[in-house]
Coordinates of C-alpha atoms and ligand atoms in Angstrom, one line a residue:
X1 CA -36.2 8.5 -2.2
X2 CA -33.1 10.1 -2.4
X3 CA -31.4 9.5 -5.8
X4 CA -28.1 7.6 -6.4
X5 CA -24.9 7.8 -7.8
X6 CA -25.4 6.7 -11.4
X7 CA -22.2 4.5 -10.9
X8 CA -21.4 1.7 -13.9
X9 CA -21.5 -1.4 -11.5
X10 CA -20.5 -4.7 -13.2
X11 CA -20.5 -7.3 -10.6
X12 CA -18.5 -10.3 -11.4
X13 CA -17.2 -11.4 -7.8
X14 CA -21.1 -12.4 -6.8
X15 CA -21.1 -15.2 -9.7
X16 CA -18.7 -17.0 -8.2
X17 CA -21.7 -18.4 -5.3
X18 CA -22.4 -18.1 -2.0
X19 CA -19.5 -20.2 -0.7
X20 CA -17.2 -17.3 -1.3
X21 CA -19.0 -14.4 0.3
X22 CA -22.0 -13.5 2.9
X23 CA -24.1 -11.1 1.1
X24 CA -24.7 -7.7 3.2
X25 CA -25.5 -4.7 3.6
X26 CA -23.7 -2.0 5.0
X27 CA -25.4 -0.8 8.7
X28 CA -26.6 2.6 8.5
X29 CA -25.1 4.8 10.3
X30 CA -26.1 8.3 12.2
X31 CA -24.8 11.6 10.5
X32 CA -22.6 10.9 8.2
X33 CA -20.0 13.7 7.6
X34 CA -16.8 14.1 5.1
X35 CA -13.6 13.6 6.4
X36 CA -11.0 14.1 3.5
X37 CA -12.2 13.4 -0.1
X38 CA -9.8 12.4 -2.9
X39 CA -10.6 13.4 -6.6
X40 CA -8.2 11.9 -7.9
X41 CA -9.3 8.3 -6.3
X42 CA -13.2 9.8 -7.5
X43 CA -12.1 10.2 -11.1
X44 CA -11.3 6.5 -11.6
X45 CA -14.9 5.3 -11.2
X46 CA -16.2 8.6 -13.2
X47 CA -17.6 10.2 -10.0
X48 CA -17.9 14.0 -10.2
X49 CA -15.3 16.3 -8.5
X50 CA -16.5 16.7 -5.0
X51 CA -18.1 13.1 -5.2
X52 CA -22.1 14.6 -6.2
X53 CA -24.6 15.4 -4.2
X54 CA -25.5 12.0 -2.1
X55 CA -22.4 11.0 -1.8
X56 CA -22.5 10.8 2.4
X57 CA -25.7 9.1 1.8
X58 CA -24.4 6.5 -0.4
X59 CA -21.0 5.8 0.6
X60 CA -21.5 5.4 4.5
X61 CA -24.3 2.7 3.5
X62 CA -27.4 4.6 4.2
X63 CA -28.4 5.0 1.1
X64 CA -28.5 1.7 -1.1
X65 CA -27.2 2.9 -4.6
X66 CA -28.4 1.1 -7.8
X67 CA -26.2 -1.5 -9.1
X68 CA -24.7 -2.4 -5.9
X69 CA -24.7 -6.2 -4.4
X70 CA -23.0 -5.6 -1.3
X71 CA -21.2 -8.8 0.3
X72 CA -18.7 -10.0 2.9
X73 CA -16.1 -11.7 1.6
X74 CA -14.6 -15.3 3.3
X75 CA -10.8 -15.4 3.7
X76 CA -8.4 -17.1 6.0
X77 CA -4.9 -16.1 6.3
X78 CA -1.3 -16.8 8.4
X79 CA -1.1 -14.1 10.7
X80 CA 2.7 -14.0 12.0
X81 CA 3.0 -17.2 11.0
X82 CA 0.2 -18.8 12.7
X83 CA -2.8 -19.6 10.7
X84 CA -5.7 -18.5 11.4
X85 CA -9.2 -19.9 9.5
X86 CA -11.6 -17.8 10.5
X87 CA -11.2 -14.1 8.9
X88 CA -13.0 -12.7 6.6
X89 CA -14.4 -9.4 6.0
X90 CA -15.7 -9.2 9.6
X91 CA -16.3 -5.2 9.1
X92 CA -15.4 -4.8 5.2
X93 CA -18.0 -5.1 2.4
X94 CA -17.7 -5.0 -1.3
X95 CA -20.3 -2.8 -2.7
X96 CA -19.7 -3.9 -6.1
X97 CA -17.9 -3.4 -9.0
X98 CA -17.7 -0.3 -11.2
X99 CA -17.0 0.0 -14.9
X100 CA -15.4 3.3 -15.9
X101 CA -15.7 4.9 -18.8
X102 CA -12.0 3.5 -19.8
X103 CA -14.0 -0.1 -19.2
X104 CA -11.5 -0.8 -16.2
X105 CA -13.0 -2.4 -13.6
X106 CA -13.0 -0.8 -9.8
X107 CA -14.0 -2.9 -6.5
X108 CA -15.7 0.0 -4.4
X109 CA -15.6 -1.4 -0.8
X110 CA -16.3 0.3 2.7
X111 CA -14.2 -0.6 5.7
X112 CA -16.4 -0.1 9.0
X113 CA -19.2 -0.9 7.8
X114 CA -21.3 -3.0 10.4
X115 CA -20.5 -6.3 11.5
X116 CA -20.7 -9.4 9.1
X117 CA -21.3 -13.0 9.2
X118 CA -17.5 -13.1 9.8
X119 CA -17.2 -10.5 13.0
X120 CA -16.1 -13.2 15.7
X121 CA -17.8 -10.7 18.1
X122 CA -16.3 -7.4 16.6
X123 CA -17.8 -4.7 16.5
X124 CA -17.7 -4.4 12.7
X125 CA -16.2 -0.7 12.9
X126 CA -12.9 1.1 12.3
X127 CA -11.6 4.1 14.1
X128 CA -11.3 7.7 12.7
X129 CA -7.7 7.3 13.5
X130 CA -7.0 4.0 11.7
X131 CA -9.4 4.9 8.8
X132 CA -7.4 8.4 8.4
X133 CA -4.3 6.8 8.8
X134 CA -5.3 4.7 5.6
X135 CA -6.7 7.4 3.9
X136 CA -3.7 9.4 3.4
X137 CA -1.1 6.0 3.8
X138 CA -2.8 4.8 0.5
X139 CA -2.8 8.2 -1.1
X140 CA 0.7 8.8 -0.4
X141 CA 2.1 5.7 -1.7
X142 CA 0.0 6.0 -4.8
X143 CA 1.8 9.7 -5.3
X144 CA 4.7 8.0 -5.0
X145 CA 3.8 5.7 -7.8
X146 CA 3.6 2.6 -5.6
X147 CA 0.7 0.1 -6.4
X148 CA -1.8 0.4 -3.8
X149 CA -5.7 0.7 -2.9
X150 CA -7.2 3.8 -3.3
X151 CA -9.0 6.1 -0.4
X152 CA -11.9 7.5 -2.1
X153 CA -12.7 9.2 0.9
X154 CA -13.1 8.9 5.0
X155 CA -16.3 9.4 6.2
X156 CA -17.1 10.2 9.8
X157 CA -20.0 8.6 11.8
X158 CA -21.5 9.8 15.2
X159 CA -21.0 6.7 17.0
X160 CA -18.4 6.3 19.6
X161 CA -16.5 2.8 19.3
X162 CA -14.3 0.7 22.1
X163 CA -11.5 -0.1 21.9
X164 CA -8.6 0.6 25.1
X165 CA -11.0 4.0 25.4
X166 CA -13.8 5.6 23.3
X167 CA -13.0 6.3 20.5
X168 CA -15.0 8.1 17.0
X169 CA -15.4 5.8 14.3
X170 CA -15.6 6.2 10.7
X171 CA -15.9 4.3 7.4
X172 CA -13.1 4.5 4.7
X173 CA -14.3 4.6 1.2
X174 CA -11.6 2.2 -0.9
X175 CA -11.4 1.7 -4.5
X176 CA -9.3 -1.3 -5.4
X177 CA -8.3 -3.3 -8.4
X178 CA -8.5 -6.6 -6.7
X179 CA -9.7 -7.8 -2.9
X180 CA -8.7 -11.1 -3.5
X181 CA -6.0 -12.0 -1.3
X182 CA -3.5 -15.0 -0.8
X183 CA -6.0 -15.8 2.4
X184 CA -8.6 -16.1 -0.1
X185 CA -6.9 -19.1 -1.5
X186 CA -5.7 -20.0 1.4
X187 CA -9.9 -20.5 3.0
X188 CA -10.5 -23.2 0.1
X189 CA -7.2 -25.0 0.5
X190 CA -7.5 -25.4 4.6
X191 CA -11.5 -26.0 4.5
X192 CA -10.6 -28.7 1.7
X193 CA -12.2 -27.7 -0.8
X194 CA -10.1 -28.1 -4.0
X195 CA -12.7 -27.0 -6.5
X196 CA -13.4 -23.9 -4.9
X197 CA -9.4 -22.9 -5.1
X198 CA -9.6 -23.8 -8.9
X199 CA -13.0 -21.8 -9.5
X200 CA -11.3 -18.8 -7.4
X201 CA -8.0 -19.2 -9.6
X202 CA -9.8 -19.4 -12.9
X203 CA -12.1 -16.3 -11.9
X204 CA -8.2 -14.1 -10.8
X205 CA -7.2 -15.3 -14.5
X206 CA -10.1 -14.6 -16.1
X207 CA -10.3 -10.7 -14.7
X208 CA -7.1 -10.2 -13.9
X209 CA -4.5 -12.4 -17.1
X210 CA -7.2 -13.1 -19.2
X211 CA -4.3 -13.0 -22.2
X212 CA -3.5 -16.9 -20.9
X213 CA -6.9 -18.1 -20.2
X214 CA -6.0 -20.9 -23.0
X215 CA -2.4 -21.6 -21.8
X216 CA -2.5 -25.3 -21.1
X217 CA -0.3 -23.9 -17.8
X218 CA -2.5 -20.9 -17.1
X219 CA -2.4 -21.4 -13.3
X220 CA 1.7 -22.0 -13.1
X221 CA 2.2 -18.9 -15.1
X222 CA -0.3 -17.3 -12.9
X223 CA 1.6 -17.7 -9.5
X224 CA 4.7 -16.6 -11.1
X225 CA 2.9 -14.1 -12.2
X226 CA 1.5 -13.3 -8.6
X227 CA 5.4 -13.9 -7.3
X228 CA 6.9 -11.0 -9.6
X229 CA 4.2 -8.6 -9.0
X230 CA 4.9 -9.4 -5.3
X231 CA 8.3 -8.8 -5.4
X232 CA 8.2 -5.8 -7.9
X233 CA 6.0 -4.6 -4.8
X234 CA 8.2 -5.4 -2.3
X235 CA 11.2 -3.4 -4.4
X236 CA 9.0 -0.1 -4.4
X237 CA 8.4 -0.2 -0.5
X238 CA 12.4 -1.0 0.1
X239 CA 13.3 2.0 -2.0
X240 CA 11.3 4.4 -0.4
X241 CA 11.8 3.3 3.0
X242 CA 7.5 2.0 3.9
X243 CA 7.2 -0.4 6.3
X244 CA 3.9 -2.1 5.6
X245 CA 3.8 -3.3 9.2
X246 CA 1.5 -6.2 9.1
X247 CA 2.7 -8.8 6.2
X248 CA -0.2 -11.3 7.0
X249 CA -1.3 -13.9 4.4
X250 CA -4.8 -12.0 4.2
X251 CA -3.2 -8.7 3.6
X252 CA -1.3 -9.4 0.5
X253 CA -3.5 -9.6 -2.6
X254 CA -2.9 -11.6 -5.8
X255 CA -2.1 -8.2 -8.1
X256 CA 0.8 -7.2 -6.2
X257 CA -1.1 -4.1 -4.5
X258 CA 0.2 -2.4 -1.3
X259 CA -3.6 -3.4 1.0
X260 CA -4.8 -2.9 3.8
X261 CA -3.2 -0.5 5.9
X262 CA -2.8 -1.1 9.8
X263 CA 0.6 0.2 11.8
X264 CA 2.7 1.2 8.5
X265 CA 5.3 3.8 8.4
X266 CA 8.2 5.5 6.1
X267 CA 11.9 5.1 7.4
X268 CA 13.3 8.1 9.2
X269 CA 16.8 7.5 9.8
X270 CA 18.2 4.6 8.0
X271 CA 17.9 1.8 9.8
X272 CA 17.0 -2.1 8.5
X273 CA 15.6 -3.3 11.8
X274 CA 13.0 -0.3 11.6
X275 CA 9.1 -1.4 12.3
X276 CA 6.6 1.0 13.1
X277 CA 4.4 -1.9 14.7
X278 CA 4.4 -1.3 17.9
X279 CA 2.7 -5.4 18.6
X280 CA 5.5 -6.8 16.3
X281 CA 8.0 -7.5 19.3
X282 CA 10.0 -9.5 17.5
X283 CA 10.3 -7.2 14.3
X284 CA 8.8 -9.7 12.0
X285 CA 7.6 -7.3 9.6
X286 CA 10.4 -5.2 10.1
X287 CA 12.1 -3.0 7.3
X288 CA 14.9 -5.6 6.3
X289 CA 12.7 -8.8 6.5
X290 CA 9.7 -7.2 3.8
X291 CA 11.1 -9.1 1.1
X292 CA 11.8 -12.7 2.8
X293 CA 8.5 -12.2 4.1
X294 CA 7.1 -11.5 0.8
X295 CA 8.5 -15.3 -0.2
X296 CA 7.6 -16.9 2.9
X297 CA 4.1 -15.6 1.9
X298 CA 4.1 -16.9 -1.6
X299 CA 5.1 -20.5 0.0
X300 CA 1.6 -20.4 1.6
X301 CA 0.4 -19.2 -1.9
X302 CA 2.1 -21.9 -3.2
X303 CA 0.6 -24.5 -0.9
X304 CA -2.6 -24.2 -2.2
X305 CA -2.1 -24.1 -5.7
X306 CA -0.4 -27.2 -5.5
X307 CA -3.3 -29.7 -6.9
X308 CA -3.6 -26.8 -9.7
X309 CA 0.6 -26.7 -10.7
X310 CA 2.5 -29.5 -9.3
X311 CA 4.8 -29.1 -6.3
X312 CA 7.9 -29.5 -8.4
X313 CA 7.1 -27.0 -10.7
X314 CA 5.9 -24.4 -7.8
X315 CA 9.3 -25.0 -6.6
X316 CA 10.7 -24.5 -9.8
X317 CA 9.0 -20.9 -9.6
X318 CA 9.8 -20.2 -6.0
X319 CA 13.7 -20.6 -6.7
X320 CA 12.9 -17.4 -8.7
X321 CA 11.9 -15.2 -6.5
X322 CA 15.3 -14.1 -5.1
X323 CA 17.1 -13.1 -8.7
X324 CA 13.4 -11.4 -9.7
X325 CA 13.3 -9.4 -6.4
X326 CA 17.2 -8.6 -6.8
X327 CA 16.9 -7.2 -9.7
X328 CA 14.1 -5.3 -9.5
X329 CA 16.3 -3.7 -6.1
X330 CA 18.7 -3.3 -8.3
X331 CA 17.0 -1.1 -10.7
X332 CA 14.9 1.0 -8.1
X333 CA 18.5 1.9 -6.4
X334 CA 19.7 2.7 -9.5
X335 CA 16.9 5.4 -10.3
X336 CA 17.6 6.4 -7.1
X337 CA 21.1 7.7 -7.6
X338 CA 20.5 8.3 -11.3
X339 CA 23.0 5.9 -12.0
X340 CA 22.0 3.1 -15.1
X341 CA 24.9 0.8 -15.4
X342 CA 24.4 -1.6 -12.7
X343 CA 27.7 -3.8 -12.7
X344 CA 29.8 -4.8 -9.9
X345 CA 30.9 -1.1 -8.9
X346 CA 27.5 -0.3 -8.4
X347 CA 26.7 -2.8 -6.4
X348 CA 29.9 -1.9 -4.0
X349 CA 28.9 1.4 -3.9
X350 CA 25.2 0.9 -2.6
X351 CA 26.1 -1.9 -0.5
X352 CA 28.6 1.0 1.4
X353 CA 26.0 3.3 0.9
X354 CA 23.9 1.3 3.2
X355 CA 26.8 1.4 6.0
X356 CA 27.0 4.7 5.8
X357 CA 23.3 5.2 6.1
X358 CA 22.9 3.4 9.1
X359 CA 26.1 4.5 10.8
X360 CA 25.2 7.9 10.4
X361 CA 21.6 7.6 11.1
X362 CA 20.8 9.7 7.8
X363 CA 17.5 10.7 7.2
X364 CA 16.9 8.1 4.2
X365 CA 14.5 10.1 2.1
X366 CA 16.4 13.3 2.0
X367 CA 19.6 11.9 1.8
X368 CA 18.5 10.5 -1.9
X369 CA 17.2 14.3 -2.6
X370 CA 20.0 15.8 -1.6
X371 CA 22.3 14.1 -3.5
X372 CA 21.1 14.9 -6.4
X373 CA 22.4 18.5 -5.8
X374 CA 26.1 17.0 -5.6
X375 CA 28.6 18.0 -8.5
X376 CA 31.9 17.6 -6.1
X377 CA 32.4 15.7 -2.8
X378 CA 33.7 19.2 -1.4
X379 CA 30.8 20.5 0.4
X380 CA 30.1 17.8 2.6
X381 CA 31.3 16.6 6.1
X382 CA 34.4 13.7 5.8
X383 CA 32.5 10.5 6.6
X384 CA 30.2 11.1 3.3
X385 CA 33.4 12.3 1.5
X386 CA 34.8 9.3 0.4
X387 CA 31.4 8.0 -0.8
X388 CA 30.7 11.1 -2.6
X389 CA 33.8 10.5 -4.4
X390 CA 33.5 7.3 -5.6
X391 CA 29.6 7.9 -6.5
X392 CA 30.9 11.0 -8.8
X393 CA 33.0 9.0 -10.4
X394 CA 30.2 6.5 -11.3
X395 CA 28.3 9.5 -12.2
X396 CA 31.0 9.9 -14.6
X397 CA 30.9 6.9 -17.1
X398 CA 27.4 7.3 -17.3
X399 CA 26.6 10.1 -20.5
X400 CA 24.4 12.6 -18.8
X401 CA 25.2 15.8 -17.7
X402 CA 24.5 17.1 -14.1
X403 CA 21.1 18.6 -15.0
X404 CA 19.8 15.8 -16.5
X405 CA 20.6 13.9 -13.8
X406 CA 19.5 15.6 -11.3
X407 CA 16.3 15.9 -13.5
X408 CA 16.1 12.1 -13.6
X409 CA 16.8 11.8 -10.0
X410 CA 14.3 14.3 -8.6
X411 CA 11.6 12.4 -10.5
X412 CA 12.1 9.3 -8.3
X413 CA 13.5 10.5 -4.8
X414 CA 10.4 12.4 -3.7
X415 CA 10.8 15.5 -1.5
X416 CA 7.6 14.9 0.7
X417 CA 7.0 11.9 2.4
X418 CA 4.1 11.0 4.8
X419 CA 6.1 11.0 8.3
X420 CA 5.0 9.9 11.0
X421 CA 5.4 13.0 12.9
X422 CA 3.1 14.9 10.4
X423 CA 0.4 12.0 10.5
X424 CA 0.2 12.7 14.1
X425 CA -0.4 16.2 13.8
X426 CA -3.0 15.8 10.9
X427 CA -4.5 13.0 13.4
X428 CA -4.4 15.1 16.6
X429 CA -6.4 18.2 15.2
X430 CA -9.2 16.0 13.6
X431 CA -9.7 14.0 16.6
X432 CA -9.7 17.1 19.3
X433 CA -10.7 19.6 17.6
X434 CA -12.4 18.1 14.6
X435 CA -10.7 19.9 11.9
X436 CA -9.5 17.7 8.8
X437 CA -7.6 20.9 7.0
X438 CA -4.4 19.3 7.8
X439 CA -5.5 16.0 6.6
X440 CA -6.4 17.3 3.3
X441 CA -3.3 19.3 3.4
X442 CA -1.4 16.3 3.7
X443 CA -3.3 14.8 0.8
X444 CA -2.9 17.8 -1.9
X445 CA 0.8 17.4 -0.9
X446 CA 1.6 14.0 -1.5
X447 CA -0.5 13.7 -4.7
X448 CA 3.3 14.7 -6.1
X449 CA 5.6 14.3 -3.7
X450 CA 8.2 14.9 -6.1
X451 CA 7.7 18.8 -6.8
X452 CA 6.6 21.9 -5.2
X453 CA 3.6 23.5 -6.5
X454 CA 3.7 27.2 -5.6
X455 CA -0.1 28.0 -6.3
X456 CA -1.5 24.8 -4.8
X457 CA 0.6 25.1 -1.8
X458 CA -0.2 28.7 -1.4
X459 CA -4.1 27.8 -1.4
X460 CA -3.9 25.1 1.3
X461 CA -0.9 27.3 2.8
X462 CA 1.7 24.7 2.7
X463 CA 5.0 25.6 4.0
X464 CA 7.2 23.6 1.7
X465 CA 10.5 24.1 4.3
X466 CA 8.3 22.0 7.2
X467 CA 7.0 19.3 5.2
X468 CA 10.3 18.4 3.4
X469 CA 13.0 18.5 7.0
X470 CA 14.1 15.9 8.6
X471 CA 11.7 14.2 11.2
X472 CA 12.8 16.2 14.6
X473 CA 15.0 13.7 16.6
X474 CA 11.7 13.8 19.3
X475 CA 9.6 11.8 16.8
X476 CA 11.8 9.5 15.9
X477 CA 11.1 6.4 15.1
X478 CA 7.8 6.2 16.3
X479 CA 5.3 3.5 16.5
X480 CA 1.2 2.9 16.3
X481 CA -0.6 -0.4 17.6
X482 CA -2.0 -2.7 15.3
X483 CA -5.5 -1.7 17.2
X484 CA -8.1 -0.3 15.4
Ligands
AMP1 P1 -7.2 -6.2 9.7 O1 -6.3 -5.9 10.9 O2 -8.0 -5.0 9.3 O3 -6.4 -6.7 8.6 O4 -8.2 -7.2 10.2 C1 -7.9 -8.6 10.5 C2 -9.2 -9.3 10.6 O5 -10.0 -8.9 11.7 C3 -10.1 -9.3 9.4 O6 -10.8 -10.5 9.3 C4 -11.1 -8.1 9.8 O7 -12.3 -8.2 9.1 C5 -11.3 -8.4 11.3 N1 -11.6 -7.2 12.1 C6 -10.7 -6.2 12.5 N2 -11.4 -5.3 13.2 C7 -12.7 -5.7 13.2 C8 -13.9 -5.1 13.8 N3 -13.8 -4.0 14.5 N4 -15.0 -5.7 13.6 C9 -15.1 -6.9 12.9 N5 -14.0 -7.5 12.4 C10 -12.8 -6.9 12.5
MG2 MG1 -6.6 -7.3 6.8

C-alpha cells in the first residue's frame, strides 16, 4: 500500500448526521496526471512544495488517504430565480477537513469526482476546460486579495466525458474555508425541516463566529453577519471589474467567499451590462446587477432563518444591506484613485468617472493603473481632460505627495488581470496540444498581479508588455457557456 499524505484531518461537518450529506468515495480514476499545481494553495494545509510524492494518487481519489471521511453534501438552491430542490454535490465530495499547523481549519474537496447520491443522471465529472478555468479564476482573484476558494491543483484523468462533443475531464483539487452555502439552508427550510436549519446554523456559528455562541441573538447577528460579508464580497468583484456569472442561491456561501466558478470573467471595456455568461440571455448576473443580486440572495437566506430571528427583525437587517454595500463601494473606489476623503466631490467625480468609462469604452483595469502615472491633465486626449482636472485637484486636498500615491494606488489597481483572451490561449494549448506551461504561467503571474517580478518572469519567460495591454478589440467581450 501506497502511503498517504500525513494531512491533519479534523472532521467536524460529518457530526452533523446523515441527513446532511451522502457519505462517498471518490471513483477512481485511470492515470492521473498534474495539470497546474499551486504552492501557495499547498502551504495552507502544510503540504510540501510540489504536493509529496502520492499526491496524484491521493487527490484524484485513487488512493484513500488516512483521516479522510469523504461525503456528498445535500443542498438546494434558486437558480435564476427559480428554485430548484434537488442539488447537491452531484460530482463534488468533501474529503475532509484539515487542521494546519496555524490550527485553521481547511475543507479539502474534489470537483469531478464520480457521481453521487445527488447526480440526477450526471455523469459526476467536470471538464479540463471548466476545471482549468477554476483553477486559475480562483487563483487570480485570491492574488488580487479577493475572498475565494482555493485551486490546490487540477488533475487530469484519461477519460473522455460528453457533453455537446467529447471532451477530457479532470478533477479540481479545492481548498475552502467553508462549503456551506445559502442552498444549504435553503434544503432544510423547503424539505420542512426546522431543526435541521437550526442544527446547520448553530454548527456555521460554532466553526465559523464562535465569539457569539452565547449571544442570546447569536443567529440575527449571524445573518447580518453573513449580509456584510456578502456585500463586502460583492464590493471587491465591482472594483475590479469580475463578473461571477452564475449568482445562484447554491453558489454563494455563508463566509462571503467568491465559490464555485462556472462562466465568470473580468471587465474589458467599461461597461455595466457586461456578462460573460453566455446562457444568461437576459443579463441577470450581469456586471451592474452583482450587488442587487447579492440582496435578492440574502432574502432567500433570510427566508429560512425566519423561525430562528423573527421576520421583523430580518427585515430590520435587510434595510442594511444597501448603506453596508455603499460604503464599502465607496471605500474600494477610493483606494482605487488613491483618494481618502470621500465627501460629496468624490462621489461626483466617480459617478462622471463612470460616464466617461463607458462612453469611451476604456479598458477598466488599466485605466485605474494608468492614472496613477498622472501629475497634470496635459498629456492626455480632451474627453479625459476635464476629468483629469478635477481628479488632480481632489488629489490636491488630500496630504500625499505624487509618489506616495502612486505607491498607494499601484498596490490596489493590479497590472495583470486574468482576461479572457489569455484564458483562451492557456486553455487552447492544454487541450490540443497538452501543454499546461501557459497555465502555470498564468498562475505565477497572477499570484501578484500588482508588480512585475523580473526573475520570476524571466524563468517562466513572461513578457510583462503582452500580459498587461489592453484585450485586442477581436476578443472583446467574450463569453463561455455555463456547460461543463
Ligand atoms: P454547478 O454548475 O457546478 O454549480 O452545478 C450545479 C449543480 O449541478 C450541482 O448540484 C452540481 O453538483 C450538479 N452538476 C453539475 N455538473 C454535474 C455532473 N457532470 N455530474 C453530476 N452533477 C453535476
Ligand atoms: Mg454550484
Amino acid at each position: 500500500m501506497i502511503p498517504s499524505q500525513n494531512l491533519n484531518f479534523k472532521n467536524r461537518f460529518i457530526d452533523l448526521g446523515p441527513e446532511f450529506y451522502e457519505e462517498k468515495q471518490p471513483d477512481p480514476v485511470t492515470d492521473p496526471y498534474l495539470v497546474d499545481y499551486s504552492p501557495s494553495a499547498g502551504q495552507l494545509i502544510d503540504l510540501p512544495k510540489e504536493g509529496g510524492e502520492n499526491f496524484l494518487a491521493n487527490f484524484s481519489g485513487n488512493q484513500p488517504m488516512e483521516g479522510a471521511q469523504p461525503l456528498a453534501m445535500a443542498y438546494s438552491g434558486h437558480q435564476f430565480g427559480s428554485y430548484n430542490a434537488t442539488l447537491g454535490d452531484g460530482r463534488g465530495i468533501l474529503l475532509g477537513e484539515v487542521l494546519n499547523k496555524e490550527n485553521i481549519s481547511w475543507d479539502v474537496h474534489l470537483k469531478g469526482a464520480g457521481p453521487t447520491r445527488f447526480a440526477r443522471g450526471f455523469d459526476g465529472r467536470a471538464t479540463l476546460q471548466s476545471s482549468i478555468r477554476e483553477h486559475l479564476g480562483s487563483e487570480a482573484l485570491n492574488g488580487l486579495g479577493i475572498p475565494t476558494t482555493r485551486s490546490l491543483a487540477v488533475i487530469g484523468i484519461r477519460e473522455l466525458i460528453y457533453r455537446q462533443k467529447p471532451e477530457l475531464a479532470a478533477i479540481l483539487v479545492r481548498v475552502a474555508d467553508c462549503h456551506i452555502r445559502f442552498g444549504s439552508f435553503e434544503f432544510f427550510h423547503y424539505t420542512k425541516q426546522p431543526k435541521n436549519v437550526e442544527r446547520l446554523a448553530d454548527f456555521a456559528i460554532e466553526h465559523y463566529h464562535s465569539d457569539i455562541c452565547n449571544e442570546p441573538d447569536r443567529y440575527r447577528i449571524f445573518f447580518r453577519r453573513i449580509l456584510t460579508l456578502t456585500a463586502k464580497l460583492i464590493s471587491k468583484w465591482q472594483s475590479v471589474g469580475f463578473v461571477h456569472g452564475v449568482m445562484n442561491t447554491d453558489n454563494m456561501t455563508i463566509t462571503g467567499t467568491t465559490f464555485d466558478y462556472g462562466p465568470y470573467g473580468f471587465m474589458d471595456g467599461f461597461n455595466t451590462r457586461y456578462t460573460p455568461n453566455s446562457s444568461d440571455t437576459h443579463g441577470r448576473y450581469a456586471y451592474q446587477q452583482q450587488s442587487e443580486i447579492g440582496l435578492w440572495n440574502l432574502n432567500k437566506l433570510a427566508e429560512t432563518m425566519t423561525p430562528l430571528v423573527g421576520a421583523d427583525e430580518l427585515q430590520e437587517e435587510i434595510k442594511q444591506y444597501q448603506p453596508v454595500f455603499n460604503k464599502f463601494y465607496r471605500e474600494e473606489m477610493g483606494r482605487k484613485l488613491g483618494l481618502s476623503i470621500l465627501d460629496s466631490e468624490f462621489i461626483e467625480l466617480t459617478q462622471e468617472m463612470f460616464q466617461l468609462l463607458q462612453s469611451q469604452q476604456l479598458d477598466y483595469s488599466n485605466f485605474f493603473r494608468d492614472l496613477a502615472n498622472y501629475t497634470s491633465a496635459i498629456d492626455c486626449s480632451n474627453e479625459l481632460r476635464s476629468w483629469l482636472d478635477r481628479y488632480l485637484k481632489l488629489c490636491e486636498r488630500e496630504s500625499i505627495s505624487h509618489n506616495e500615491r502612486k505607491k498607494k494606488m499601484d498596490a490596489v489597481n493590479p497590472k495583470y488581470i486574468l482576461r479572457n483572451h489569455l484564458v483562451q490561449r492557456a486553455l487552447e494549448k492544454a487541450l490540443k496540444e497538452a501543454d499546461f506551461s501557459e497555465v502555470t504561467r498564468l498562475r505565477v503571474l497572477l499570484e501578484n498581479p500588482f508588480e512585475d517580478r523580473p526573475e520570476l518572469f524571466e524563468k517562466y519567460n513572461i513578457d510583462a508588455d503582452f500580459y498587461s495591454q489592453d484585450t485586442p478589440q477581436e476578443f472583446l467581450g467574450r463569453q463561455t457557456s455555463c456547460s461543463a
